[in-house]
């Protein structure tokens, strides 16, 4: 073991708003990461677990990353950091599991016509239209797929998000699921105008896009080794469903839109169309953001790609 | 690729506030809005004097009211909704006193508000206008809200009877909408929304008028 003289750092953490001295750490290793400093800070302030700490060089500046190393930061041997409380945090996995389980359960409640939703004479009856059974299978399949992807496929770059997001997200997903399910499973539901042809086409579109969406999720997962947070440009793989990467930055959203368009066509239900539209708007916002950060980070980013719709958007 | 200097220029321009064209547009817009609401106010007073009572006042100001309501794209949605989706759509409601209540409240509020914006844009805001904007609301907001709620409430039986703006099942879009229930939900939404708005204005008042003693009367 080499013994070399190590210059230890001193770290003081001030409150970003009040500038109060919250914590003083002496004898900090120069190769300590911000993540490790957060753990040390947590010891003296147990109510602020590392996930809710935002540590920055400047009170109004950007948050430092957990991976940043102390000696590589523009600080002297006595480093001054500013702390902001991000508020109660909740893990992405928890949020996803909660927001996706809701629609799965809620839709089934409408499908099985549990009491107090429709008139009592319909309690626990089933629809006479076979497209209603198909729609239930598709909707359920979609959310089971999402749950499994959350548990086994996705690699999250952020561990947590603010707690209030779970209420906002669940209201959106659960609310829309109830609204759609109410009409599709209603005793007075009207099946699609063009009957079997329409339903068959819709089902093909839906399945195609579900497979596509899954293929993209797997491709994105394979870009990133376990435990890493590196970002790379995604490229088409041997799987034909990923060839859309040639034209689009976020094909997962493209396929998601396609799935819901298929479901709208299948059910011919205005609330479903509305849900598809709102989702499309939100995904476009996300896709444009992702596309912009790809362009900023990679000089050689393929110029042919659009954020979400080939050549269009 | 923008050079750092060009970037700096853009940033500096942003800080100077709206350009001359935008300011001109805003001034004209606010003057027109002030004038419009003045027209409505004058119309109200004249009609009252002519009729000796305030029945049928709505008809006298209907046209300019509609024009200036829908012209104000930036207006709060409740104003447009009340005018078109409730008062206009339900004829029976138009002779109600509650209509007078909220129209009066809005009129006075808007005249003060638009004069406030006009003067602010010209960087010459008389203290009286500022004081009026942050004081009159104390009475006008509850007055307006009461008028709006009473009007919606008055419209309810007619909406239910006629099924106005409502869609029932079955239909090929598998969609339904009950305007009656929707109006009730709107009324309920006033409960969380109005106090928030009101106390926000009270806080603004403390902040803006609280320092009045420190500054000169005319800015």
Short mmCIF file of C-alpha atoms in Angstrom, two decimals:
data_model
loop_
_atom_site.label_atom_id
_atom_site.label_comp_id
_atom_site.label_asym_id
_atom_site.label_seq_id
_atom_site.Cartn_x
_atom_site.Cartn_y
_atom_site.Cartn_z
CA UNK A 1 0.00 0.00 0.00
CA UNK A 2 1.53 3.30 -1.01
CA UNK A 3 1.68 5.91 1.73
CA UNK A 4 1.69 9.32 0.17
CA UNK A 5 0.91 12.61 1.85
CA UNK A 6 -2.74 13.26 1.15
CA UNK A 7 -4.12 16.77 1.29
CA UNK A 8 -7.45 16.42 3.02
CA UNK A 9 -10.26 18.79 2.20
CA UNK A 10 -12.56 20.60 4.55
CA UNK A 11 -16.17 20.83 3.50
CA UNK A 12 -18.68 23.28 4.83
CA UNK A 13 -22.31 23.11 3.80
CA UNK A 14 -24.44 26.22 3.97
CA UNK A 15 -28.16 26.63 3.52
CA UNK A 16 -28.71 28.10 0.04
CA UNK A 17 -31.41 30.53 1.21
CA UNK A 18 -30.36 31.60 4.69
CA UNK A 19 -26.59 30.96 4.27
CA UNK A 20 -26.59 29.36 7.74
CA UNK A 21 -23.77 26.95 8.38
CA UNK A 22 -25.44 23.57 8.48
CA UNK A 23 -22.52 21.21 8.57
CA UNK A 24 -18.74 21.14 8.72
CA UNK A 25 -16.79 18.10 7.60
CA UNK A 26 -13.06 17.94 8.12
CA UNK A 27 -10.59 15.38 6.78
CA UNK A 28 -12.54 14.66 3.63
CA UNK A 29 -10.72 12.52 1.08
CA UNK A 30 -9.92 14.44 -2.11
CA UNK A 31 -11.43 11.66 -4.20
CA UNK A 32 -14.66 11.68 -2.22
CA UNK A 33 -17.75 11.99 -4.40
CA UNK A 34 -20.70 14.30 -3.85
CA UNK A 35 -22.73 11.18 -3.14
CA UNK A 36 -20.40 10.30 -0.25
CA UNK A 37 -20.53 13.86 1.05
CA UNK A 38 -24.33 13.64 0.98
CA UNK A 39 -24.17 10.52 3.12
CA UNK A 40 -21.94 12.31 5.61
CA UNK A 41 -24.31 15.26 5.69
CA UNK A 42 -27.20 12.88 6.25
CA UNK A 43 -25.52 11.59 9.41
CA UNK A 44 -25.60 15.03 11.03
CA UNK A 45 -29.09 15.81 9.67
CA UNK A 46 -31.02 12.54 9.60
CA UNK A 47 -34.20 14.14 8.27
CA UNK A 48 -32.46 14.98 4.98
CA UNK A 49 -31.70 11.67 3.35
CA UNK A 50 -29.31 11.92 0.36
CA UNK A 51 -32.08 11.71 -2.27
CA UNK A 52 -33.62 14.96 -1.10
CA UNK A 53 -30.34 16.89 -0.94
CA UNK A 54 -29.41 19.29 -3.69
CA UNK A 55 -25.76 20.28 -3.30
CA UNK A 56 -24.41 23.10 -5.42
CA UNK A 57 -21.41 25.38 -5.73
CA UNK A 58 -23.60 28.45 -6.03
CA UNK A 59 -26.84 29.11 -4.11
CA UNK A 60 -28.69 29.66 -7.37
CA UNK A 61 -26.64 27.28 -9.47
CA UNK A 62 -27.24 23.80 -10.83
CA UNK A 63 -27.20 20.77 -8.61
CA UNK A 64 -23.95 18.79 -8.55
CA UNK A 65 -24.09 15.16 -9.57
CA UNK A 66 -23.51 12.33 -7.11
CA UNK A 67 -20.63 11.11 -9.27
CA UNK A 68 -18.72 14.41 -9.19
CA UNK A 69 -15.41 14.11 -7.40
CA UNK A 70 -14.41 16.71 -4.81
CA UNK A 71 -10.91 17.42 -6.04
CA UNK A 72 -12.09 17.91 -9.63
CA UNK A 73 -14.48 20.67 -8.63
CA UNK A 74 -13.48 24.34 -8.78
CA UNK A 75 -13.05 24.60 -5.00
CA UNK A 76 -10.17 25.34 -2.67
CA UNK A 77 -9.06 22.93 0.06
CA UNK A 78 -11.92 24.35 2.11
CA UNK A 79 -14.92 23.72 -0.11
CA UNK A 80 -18.12 25.63 0.42
CA UNK A 81 -21.32 24.01 -0.83
CA UNK A 82 -24.87 25.22 -0.73
CA UNK A 83 -27.74 22.95 0.22
CA UNK A 84 -31.36 22.99 -0.91
CA UNK A 85 -34.02 20.63 0.36
CA UNK A 86 -35.76 19.02 -2.60
CA UNK A 87 -38.65 17.93 -0.41
CA UNK A 88 -39.89 14.44 0.29
CA UNK A 89 -38.80 12.07 -2.44
CA UNK A 90 -40.22 8.88 -3.78
CA UNK A 91 -38.54 6.33 -6.00
CA UNK A 92 -39.38 6.18 -9.69
CA UNK A 93 -40.08 2.46 -9.40
CA UNK A 94 -42.67 3.05 -6.67
CA UNK A 95 -44.37 5.77 -8.69
CA UNK A 96 -44.51 3.65 -11.86
CA UNK A 97 -45.84 0.59 -10.05
CA UNK A 98 -48.56 2.62 -8.36
CA UNK A 99 -49.62 4.63 -11.37
CA UNK A 100 -49.81 1.51 -13.61
CA UNK A 101 -51.53 -0.85 -11.17
CA UNK A 102 -54.41 1.60 -10.79
CA UNK A 103 -55.60 1.53 -14.42
CA UNK A 104 -55.24 -2.25 -14.53
CA UNK A 105 -57.50 -2.75 -11.52
CA UNK A 106 -59.91 0.10 -12.25
CA UNK A 107 -60.61 -0.98 -15.83
CA UNK A 108 -61.36 -4.52 -14.64
CA UNK A 109 -63.82 -3.18 -12.10
CA UNK A 110 -65.77 -1.52 -14.91
CA UNK A 111 -65.39 -4.58 -17.15
CA UNK A 112 -66.90 -6.84 -14.51
CA UNK A 113 -69.51 -4.17 -13.78
CA UNK A 114 -69.10 -4.10 -10.03
CA UNK A 115 -72.06 -2.50 -8.23
CA UNK A 116 -72.64 1.28 -8.00
CA UNK A 117 -71.21 2.05 -11.45
CA UNK A 118 -74.08 1.16 -13.77
CA UNK A 119 -77.76 0.52 -13.06
CA UNK A 120 -78.25 -2.35 -10.55
CA UNK A 121 -79.79 -4.67 -13.14
CA UNK A 122 -76.40 -4.78 -14.90
CA UNK A 123 -74.31 -5.65 -11.83
CA UNK A 124 -71.80 -8.40 -12.56
CA UNK A 125 -73.10 -8.89 -16.10
CA UNK A 126 -70.79 -8.90 -19.12
CA UNK A 127 -71.07 -7.02 -22.40
CA UNK A 128 -72.59 -8.82 -25.35
CA UNK A 129 -70.07 -7.26 -27.76
CA UNK A 130 -66.93 -9.33 -28.30
CA UNK A 131 -64.89 -6.17 -29.05
CA UNK A 132 -65.45 -5.17 -25.41
CA UNK A 133 -63.74 -8.39 -24.26
CA UNK A 134 -60.93 -7.78 -26.73
CA UNK A 135 -60.49 -4.22 -25.51
CA UNK A 136 -60.25 -5.41 -21.92
CA UNK A 137 -57.56 -7.91 -22.87
CA UNK A 138 -55.59 -5.26 -24.77
CA UNK A 139 -55.86 -2.65 -22.02
CA UNK A 140 -54.86 -5.16 -19.34
CA UNK A 141 -52.01 -6.52 -21.46
CA UNK A 142 -50.72 -2.98 -21.96
CA UNK A 143 -50.50 -2.22 -18.25
CA UNK A 144 -49.13 -5.63 -17.27
CA UNK A 145 -46.43 -5.06 -19.87
CA UNK A 146 -45.67 -1.66 -18.32
CA UNK A 147 -45.44 -3.15 -14.82
CA UNK A 148 -43.07 -5.90 -15.95
CA UNK A 149 -40.92 -3.41 -17.84
CA UNK A 150 -40.69 -1.26 -14.72
CA UNK A 151 -39.50 -4.23 -12.69
CA UNK A 152 -37.21 -5.93 -15.21
CA UNK A 153 -36.37 -3.73 -18.16
CA UNK A 154 -36.01 -0.04 -17.44
CA UNK A 155 -32.78 1.43 -16.09
CA UNK A 156 -33.57 4.69 -14.36
CA UNK A 157 -31.04 7.53 -14.43
CA UNK A 158 -32.73 9.29 -11.54
CA UNK A 159 -33.51 7.31 -8.39
CA UNK A 160 -36.26 9.55 -7.08
CA UNK A 161 -38.76 12.28 -7.88
CA UNK A 162 -40.68 14.71 -5.62
CA UNK A 163 -43.43 13.04 -3.61
CA UNK A 164 -46.19 15.30 -4.93
CA UNK A 165 -45.67 13.82 -8.40
CA UNK A 166 -47.27 10.56 -7.39
CA UNK A 167 -50.57 12.31 -6.66
CA UNK A 168 -50.47 14.22 -9.92
CA UNK A 169 -49.52 11.15 -11.99
CA UNK A 170 -51.99 8.81 -10.36
CA UNK A 171 -54.83 11.27 -10.80
CA UNK A 172 -54.01 11.42 -14.51
CA UNK A 173 -53.67 7.67 -15.13
CA UNK A 174 -56.38 6.46 -12.79
CA UNK A 175 -58.81 9.23 -13.75
CA UNK A 176 -58.50 8.61 -17.48
CA UNK A 177 -58.67 4.83 -17.04
CA UNK A 178 -61.97 5.17 -15.16
CA UNK A 179 -63.35 7.59 -17.72
CA UNK A 180 -62.50 5.34 -20.70
CA UNK A 181 -63.54 2.12 -18.98
CA UNK A 182 -66.92 3.58 -18.05
CA UNK A 183 -67.94 4.03 -21.68
CA UNK A 184 -66.35 0.96 -23.22
CA UNK A 185 -67.99 -1.34 -20.68
CA UNK A 186 -71.29 0.54 -20.59
CA UNK A 187 -74.48 -1.44 -21.26
CA UNK A 188 -75.31 1.10 -24.00
CA UNK A 189 -71.89 0.85 -25.68
CA UNK A 190 -72.00 1.09 -29.50
CA UNK A 191 -69.42 -1.10 -31.30
CA UNK A 192 -67.28 0.31 -34.16
CA UNK A 193 -69.15 1.36 -37.32
CA UNK A 194 -67.08 -0.76 -39.70
CA UNK A 195 -67.34 -3.81 -37.49
CA UNK A 196 -64.88 -6.67 -37.82
CA UNK A 197 -62.68 -4.97 -40.41
CA UNK A 198 -62.16 -1.96 -38.19
CA UNK A 199 -61.49 -4.07 -35.11
CA UNK A 200 -59.06 -6.35 -36.92
CA UNK A 201 -57.04 -3.44 -38.31
CA UNK A 202 -57.03 -1.77 -34.91
CA UNK A 203 -55.78 -4.96 -33.23
CA UNK A 204 -52.94 -5.34 -35.75
CA UNK A 205 -51.87 -1.73 -35.21
CA UNK A 206 -52.10 -2.16 -31.44
CA UNK A 207 -50.03 -5.38 -31.31
CA UNK A 208 -47.46 -4.10 -33.78
CA UNK A 209 -46.90 -1.01 -31.66
CA UNK A 210 -46.80 -2.95 -28.40
CA UNK A 211 -44.02 -5.16 -29.77
CA UNK A 212 -42.31 -2.08 -31.21
CA UNK A 213 -42.49 -0.21 -27.91
CA UNK A 214 -41.08 -3.23 -26.06
CA UNK A 215 -38.26 -3.61 -28.60
CA UNK A 216 -37.23 0.00 -28.07
CA UNK A 217 -37.25 -0.39 -24.30
CA UNK A 218 -34.98 -3.42 -24.56
CA UNK A 219 -32.67 -1.63 -27.00
CA UNK A 220 -32.37 1.37 -24.66
CA UNK A 221 -31.67 -0.93 -21.73
CA UNK A 222 -28.84 -2.60 -23.60
CA UNK A 223 -27.24 0.77 -24.28
CA UNK A 224 -26.55 1.15 -20.60
CA UNK A 225 -24.56 -1.38 -18.52
CA UNK A 226 -26.08 -2.21 -15.09
CA UNK A 227 -25.55 0.47 -12.48
CA UNK A 228 -24.23 3.00 -14.96
CA UNK A 229 -25.73 6.32 -15.87
CA UNK A 230 -23.89 6.80 -19.16
CA UNK A 231 -25.73 8.15 -22.15
CA UNK A 232 -25.13 6.87 -25.68
CA UNK A 233 -26.80 7.47 -29.03
CA UNK A 234 -29.30 4.66 -29.70
CA UNK A 235 -28.95 2.97 -33.10
CA UNK A 236 -31.01 0.40 -35.05
CA UNK A 237 -30.24 -3.20 -34.06
CA UNK A 238 -30.96 -6.51 -35.77
CA UNK A 239 -34.57 -6.24 -34.59
CA UNK A 240 -36.60 -4.62 -37.41
CA UNK A 241 -38.77 -2.82 -34.88
CA UNK A 242 -35.72 -0.73 -33.93
CA UNK A 243 -35.00 0.40 -37.50
CA UNK A 244 -37.26 3.36 -36.76
CA UNK A 245 -34.28 4.83 -34.88
CA UNK A 246 -33.10 5.93 -38.33
CA UNK A 247 -35.91 8.47 -38.46
CA UNK A 248 -36.87 9.19 -34.86
CA UNK A 249 -35.09 9.99 -31.58
CA UNK A 250 -37.75 8.62 -29.23
CA UNK A 251 -39.48 5.74 -31.05
CA UNK A 252 -40.79 4.40 -27.75
CA UNK A 253 -43.16 7.37 -27.74
CA UNK A 254 -43.96 6.91 -31.43
CA UNK A 255 -45.00 3.31 -30.80
CA UNK A 256 -46.93 4.32 -27.67
CA UNK A 257 -48.93 6.81 -29.72
CA UNK A 258 -49.55 4.11 -32.30
CA UNK A 259 -50.81 1.70 -29.64
CA UNK A 260 -53.35 4.19 -28.34
CA UNK A 261 -54.46 5.14 -31.86
CA UNK A 262 -55.08 1.44 -32.40
CA UNK A 263 -57.05 1.24 -29.17
CA UNK A 264 -59.08 4.31 -30.15
CA UNK A 265 -59.92 2.72 -33.49
CA UNK A 266 -60.80 -0.54 -31.78
CA UNK A 267 -63.19 0.97 -29.26
CA UNK A 268 -64.41 3.99 -31.27
CA UNK A 269 -64.68 5.90 -28.04
CA UNK A 270 -64.21 9.66 -27.78
CA UNK A 271 -62.67 9.63 -24.26
CA UNK A 272 -60.02 7.21 -25.57
CA UNK A 273 -59.27 9.61 -28.44
CA UNK A 274 -58.98 12.41 -25.93
CA UNK A 275 -56.61 10.38 -23.73
CA UNK A 276 -54.52 9.60 -26.81
CA UNK A 277 -54.35 13.29 -27.71
CA UNK A 278 -53.29 14.41 -24.23
CA UNK A 279 -50.70 11.64 -24.04
CA UNK A 280 -49.38 12.60 -27.46
CA UNK A 281 -48.94 16.22 -26.40
CA UNK A 282 -47.05 15.23 -23.26
CA UNK A 283 -44.85 12.73 -25.10
CA UNK A 284 -44.05 15.28 -27.78
CA UNK A 285 -42.84 17.67 -25.10
CA UNK A 286 -40.65 14.92 -23.61
CA UNK A 287 -39.40 13.79 -27.02
CA UNK A 288 -38.40 17.33 -28.02
CA UNK A 289 -36.52 17.73 -24.74
CA UNK A 290 -34.71 14.44 -25.18
CA UNK A 291 -33.91 15.24 -28.82
CA UNK A 292 -32.48 18.61 -27.80
CA UNK A 293 -30.25 17.08 -25.13
CA UNK A 294 -29.02 14.45 -27.60
CA UNK A 295 -28.09 17.24 -30.03
CA UNK A 296 -26.35 19.18 -27.28
CA UNK A 297 -24.39 16.23 -25.99
CA UNK A 298 -23.37 14.52 -29.25
CA UNK A 299 -21.69 16.44 -32.07
CA UNK A 300 -22.25 13.57 -34.49
CA UNK A 301 -25.94 13.05 -33.80
CA UNK A 302 -27.72 11.76 -36.93
CA UNK A 303 -29.31 14.79 -38.62
CA UNK A 304 -32.16 12.84 -40.29
CA UNK A 305 -33.89 12.14 -36.97
CA UNK A 306 -37.00 13.94 -35.72
CA UNK A 307 -38.04 13.84 -32.07
CA UNK A 308 -41.23 11.73 -32.31
CA UNK A 309 -42.85 11.68 -35.79
CA UNK A 310 -40.64 10.96 -38.83
CA UNK A 311 -39.99 14.17 -40.77
CA UNK A 312 -42.89 15.90 -39.06
CA UNK A 313 -42.43 16.57 -35.36
CA UNK B 1 -23.12 28.70 -33.88
CA UNK B 2 -23.70 31.94 -31.98
CA UNK B 3 -20.62 33.74 -30.79
CA UNK B 4 -20.53 34.63 -27.11
CA UNK B 5 -20.91 38.35 -27.93
CA UNK B 6 -24.08 37.81 -29.98
CA UNK B 7 -25.45 35.68 -27.19
CA UNK B 8 -24.76 38.49 -24.76
CA UNK B 9 -26.67 40.94 -26.94
CA UNK B 10 -29.69 38.68 -27.08
CA UNK B 11 -29.62 38.27 -23.31
CA UNK B 12 -29.33 42.03 -22.79
CA UNK B 13 -32.24 42.72 -25.16
CA UNK B 14 -34.40 40.28 -23.21
CA UNK B 15 -33.84 42.22 -19.99
CA UNK B 16 -34.97 45.58 -21.48
CA UNK B 17 -38.63 44.46 -21.49
CA UNK B 18 -41.13 44.34 -24.37
CA UNK B 19 -40.00 46.01 -27.60
CA UNK B 20 -41.60 49.20 -28.94
CA UNK B 21 -44.02 47.31 -31.17
CA UNK B 22 -45.20 45.04 -28.38
CA UNK B 23 -45.64 48.00 -26.05
CA UNK B 24 -47.63 49.90 -28.68
CA UNK B 25 -49.87 46.90 -29.21
CA UNK B 26 -50.40 46.45 -25.48
CA UNK B 27 -51.18 50.12 -24.96
CA UNK B 28 -53.73 50.13 -27.77
CA UNK B 29 -55.22 46.86 -26.51
CA UNK B 30 -55.60 48.20 -23.00
CA UNK B 31 -57.02 51.55 -24.13
CA UNK B 32 -59.58 49.72 -26.27
CA UNK B 33 -60.50 47.43 -23.39
CA UNK B 34 -60.88 50.39 -21.05
CA UNK B 35 -63.02 52.17 -23.60
CA UNK B 36 -65.08 49.08 -24.19
CA UNK B 37 -65.85 48.57 -20.55
CA UNK B 38 -66.60 52.30 -20.22
CA UNK B 39 -69.12 51.94 -23.05
CA UNK B 40 -70.76 49.08 -21.21
CA UNK B 41 -70.81 51.06 -17.97
CA UNK B 42 -72.30 54.12 -19.66
CA UNK B 43 -74.83 51.90 -21.41
CA UNK B 44 -75.87 50.41 -18.08
CA UNK B 45 -76.35 53.80 -16.44
CA UNK B 46 -78.29 55.27 -19.37
CA UNK B 47 -80.54 52.24 -19.66
CA UNK B 48 -81.28 52.41 -15.95
CA UNK B 49 -82.10 56.09 -16.14
CA UNK B 50 -84.31 55.54 -19.19
CA UNK B 51 -86.22 52.61 -17.79
CA UNK B 52 -86.38 53.74 -14.19
CA UNK B 53 -85.49 50.23 -13.10
CA UNK B 54 -82.84 47.71 -13.86
CA UNK B 55 -84.98 45.09 -15.57
CA UNK B 56 -83.89 44.30 -19.09
CA UNK B 57 -80.54 45.98 -18.60
CA UNK B 58 -78.77 43.00 -20.10
CA UNK B 59 -80.25 43.62 -23.56
CA UNK B 60 -78.98 47.18 -23.64
CA UNK B 61 -75.39 46.17 -23.17
CA UNK B 62 -75.59 42.75 -24.77
CA UNK B 63 -73.79 43.60 -28.01
CA UNK B 64 -70.78 45.49 -26.61
CA UNK B 65 -70.61 43.03 -23.69
CA UNK B 66 -70.34 40.11 -26.07
CA UNK B 67 -67.86 41.88 -28.28
CA UNK B 68 -65.53 42.86 -25.49
CA UNK B 69 -65.87 39.55 -23.77
CA UNK B 70 -64.89 37.44 -26.72
CA UNK B 71 -62.36 40.00 -27.92
CA UNK B 72 -60.45 39.59 -24.71
CA UNK B 73 -58.65 36.37 -25.51
CA UNK B 74 -56.41 36.85 -22.56
CA UNK B 75 -59.36 37.16 -20.17
CA UNK B 76 -59.99 34.72 -17.39
CA UNK B 77 -62.15 31.84 -18.71
CA UNK B 78 -64.86 32.33 -16.16
CA UNK B 79 -65.88 35.63 -17.76
CA UNK B 80 -66.39 34.13 -21.24
CA UNK B 81 -68.04 31.05 -19.80
CA UNK B 82 -70.51 33.06 -17.74
CA UNK B 83 -71.43 35.30 -20.63
CA UNK B 84 -71.86 32.68 -23.34
CA UNK B 85 -72.37 29.30 -21.77
CA UNK B 86 -74.71 30.50 -19.09
CA UNK B 87 -76.21 33.93 -19.53
CA UNK B 88 -76.53 33.91 -23.31
CA UNK B 89 -77.58 30.28 -23.59
CA UNK B 90 -80.27 30.37 -20.97
CA UNK B 91 -82.64 33.18 -21.97
CA UNK B 92 -84.57 32.93 -18.70
CA UNK B 93 -81.52 33.97 -16.73
CA UNK B 94 -80.99 37.25 -18.58
CA UNK B 95 -83.54 39.21 -16.58
CA UNK B 96 -82.13 38.06 -13.26
CA UNK B 97 -80.74 40.56 -10.79
CA UNK B 98 -77.73 38.31 -10.35
CA UNK B 99 -76.65 39.16 -13.88
CA UNK B 100 -76.62 42.83 -13.01
CA UNK B 101 -74.57 42.00 -9.96
CA UNK B 102 -71.68 40.34 -11.76
CA UNK B 103 -71.75 42.60 -14.81
CA UNK B 104 -71.46 45.66 -12.59
CA UNK B 105 -68.68 44.07 -10.58
CA UNK B 106 -66.75 43.06 -13.71
CA UNK B 107 -67.28 46.44 -15.36
CA UNK B 108 -65.86 48.46 -12.52
CA UNK B 109 -63.04 45.96 -11.99
CA UNK B 110 -62.09 45.95 -15.63
CA UNK B 111 -62.12 49.74 -16.06
CA UNK B 112 -59.73 50.05 -13.16
CA UNK B 113 -57.63 47.10 -14.28
CA UNK B 114 -57.17 48.26 -17.87
CA UNK B 115 -56.42 51.85 -16.87
CA UNK B 116 -53.87 50.41 -14.49
CA UNK B 117 -52.19 48.44 -17.29
CA UNK B 118 -52.32 51.37 -19.72
CA UNK B 119 -50.72 53.75 -17.27
CA UNK B 120 -48.15 51.18 -16.21
CA UNK B 121 -47.08 50.63 -19.81
CA UNK B 122 -46.60 54.36 -20.26
CA UNK B 123 -44.55 54.39 -17.05
CA UNK B 124 -46.87 56.98 -15.51
CA UNK B 125 -49.07 55.29 -12.92
CA UNK B 126 -51.09 57.62 -10.68
CA UNK B 127 -51.18 56.32 -7.13
CA UNK B 128 -54.98 56.62 -7.14
CA UNK B 129 -55.29 54.00 -9.87
CA UNK B 130 -52.92 51.66 -8.11
CA UNK B 131 -54.81 52.14 -4.87
CA UNK B 132 -58.14 51.56 -6.60
CA UNK B 133 -56.89 48.36 -8.29
CA UNK B 134 -55.73 46.88 -5.03
CA UNK B 135 -58.64 48.06 -2.88
CA UNK B 136 -61.88 47.90 -4.87
CA UNK B 137 -61.49 44.16 -5.37
CA UNK B 138 -62.21 43.66 -1.67
CA UNK B 139 -65.87 44.37 -2.39
CA UNK B 140 -66.00 43.68 -6.13
CA UNK B 141 -64.62 40.12 -6.06
CA UNK B 142 -67.22 38.76 -3.60
CA UNK B 143 -69.88 40.75 -5.44
CA UNK B 144 -68.89 39.31 -8.81
CA UNK B 145 -68.59 35.77 -7.48
CA UNK B 146 -72.00 35.99 -5.79
CA UNK B 147 -73.55 37.26 -8.99
CA UNK B 148 -71.91 34.48 -11.02
CA UNK B 149 -72.95 31.74 -8.63
CA UNK B 150 -76.52 32.99 -8.40
CA UNK B 151 -76.73 33.18 -12.18
CA UNK B 152 -75.47 29.64 -12.66
CA UNK B 153 -77.84 28.45 -9.94
CA UNK B 154 -80.75 30.22 -11.66
CA UNK B 155 -79.92 28.51 -14.94
CA UNK B 156 -79.92 25.00 -13.45
CA UNK B 157 -83.64 24.12 -13.67
CA UNK B 158 -83.83 25.21 -17.32
CA UNK B 159 -80.71 23.25 -18.23
CA UNK B 160 -82.11 20.15 -16.61
CA UNK B 161 -85.50 20.54 -18.28
CA UNK B 162 -84.18 21.17 -21.80
CA UNK B 163 -81.03 19.02 -21.66
CA UNK B 164 -79.02 21.97 -23.00
CA UNK B 165 -75.53 21.10 -24.31
CA UNK B 166 -75.96 17.55 -23.08
CA UNK B 167 -75.13 14.34 -24.92
CA UNK B 168 -76.65 11.01 -23.93
CA UNK B 169 -75.87 7.37 -24.63
CA UNK B 170 -76.11 5.46 -26.86
CA UNK B 171 -74.25 7.21 -29.67
CA UNK B 172 -71.52 6.16 -32.09
CA UNK B 173 -68.77 8.07 -30.24
CA UNK B 174 -69.51 6.35 -26.95
CA UNK B 175 -69.43 9.63 -25.10
CA UNK B 176 -71.82 11.46 -22.82
CA UNK B 177 -71.91 14.86 -21.17
CA UNK B 178 -74.35 16.21 -18.64
CA UNK B 179 -74.27 19.99 -18.63
CA UNK B 180 -76.37 20.16 -15.48
CA UNK B 181 -73.82 18.12 -13.48
CA UNK B 182 -71.03 20.11 -15.11
CA UNK B 183 -72.52 23.39 -13.89
CA UNK B 184 -72.81 22.03 -10.37
CA UNK B 185 -69.16 20.96 -10.48
CA UNK B 186 -68.22 24.45 -11.66
CA UNK B 187 -70.09 25.95 -8.73
CA UNK B 188 -68.29 23.60 -6.34
CA UNK B 189 -64.94 24.53 -7.86
CA UNK B 190 -65.49 28.11 -6.71
CA UNK B 191 -65.02 26.89 -3.13
CA UNK B 192 -61.30 26.14 -3.41
CA UNK B 193 -60.57 28.63 -6.21
CA UNK B 194 -62.15 31.85 -5.01
CA UNK B 195 -60.55 32.04 -1.50
CA UNK B 196 -57.13 31.32 -3.03
CA UNK B 197 -57.57 34.13 -5.54
CA UNK B 198 -58.97 36.48 -2.95
CA UNK B 199 -56.24 35.96 -0.38
CA UNK B 200 -53.58 36.16 -3.08
CA UNK B 201 -54.92 39.62 -3.95
CA UNK B 202 -54.92 40.59 -0.25
CA UNK B 203 -51.31 39.52 0.05
CA UNK B 204 -50.47 41.46 -3.13
CA UNK B 205 -52.22 44.47 -1.63
CA UNK B 206 -50.08 44.34 1.51
CA UNK B 207 -46.96 44.05 -0.59
CA UNK B 208 -47.81 46.80 -3.08
CA UNK B 209 -49.60 49.33 -0.90
CA UNK B 210 -47.71 48.50 2.26
CA UNK B 211 -44.66 50.33 0.99
CA UNK B 212 -46.74 53.31 -0.20
CA UNK B 213 -45.45 55.51 2.59
CA UNK B 214 -41.88 54.99 1.45
CA UNK B 215 -42.37 56.18 -2.12
CA UNK B 216 -43.74 59.36 -3.69
CA UNK B 217 -47.39 59.39 -4.73
CA UNK B 218 -46.81 59.59 -8.49
CA UNK B 219 -44.28 57.19 -10.01
#
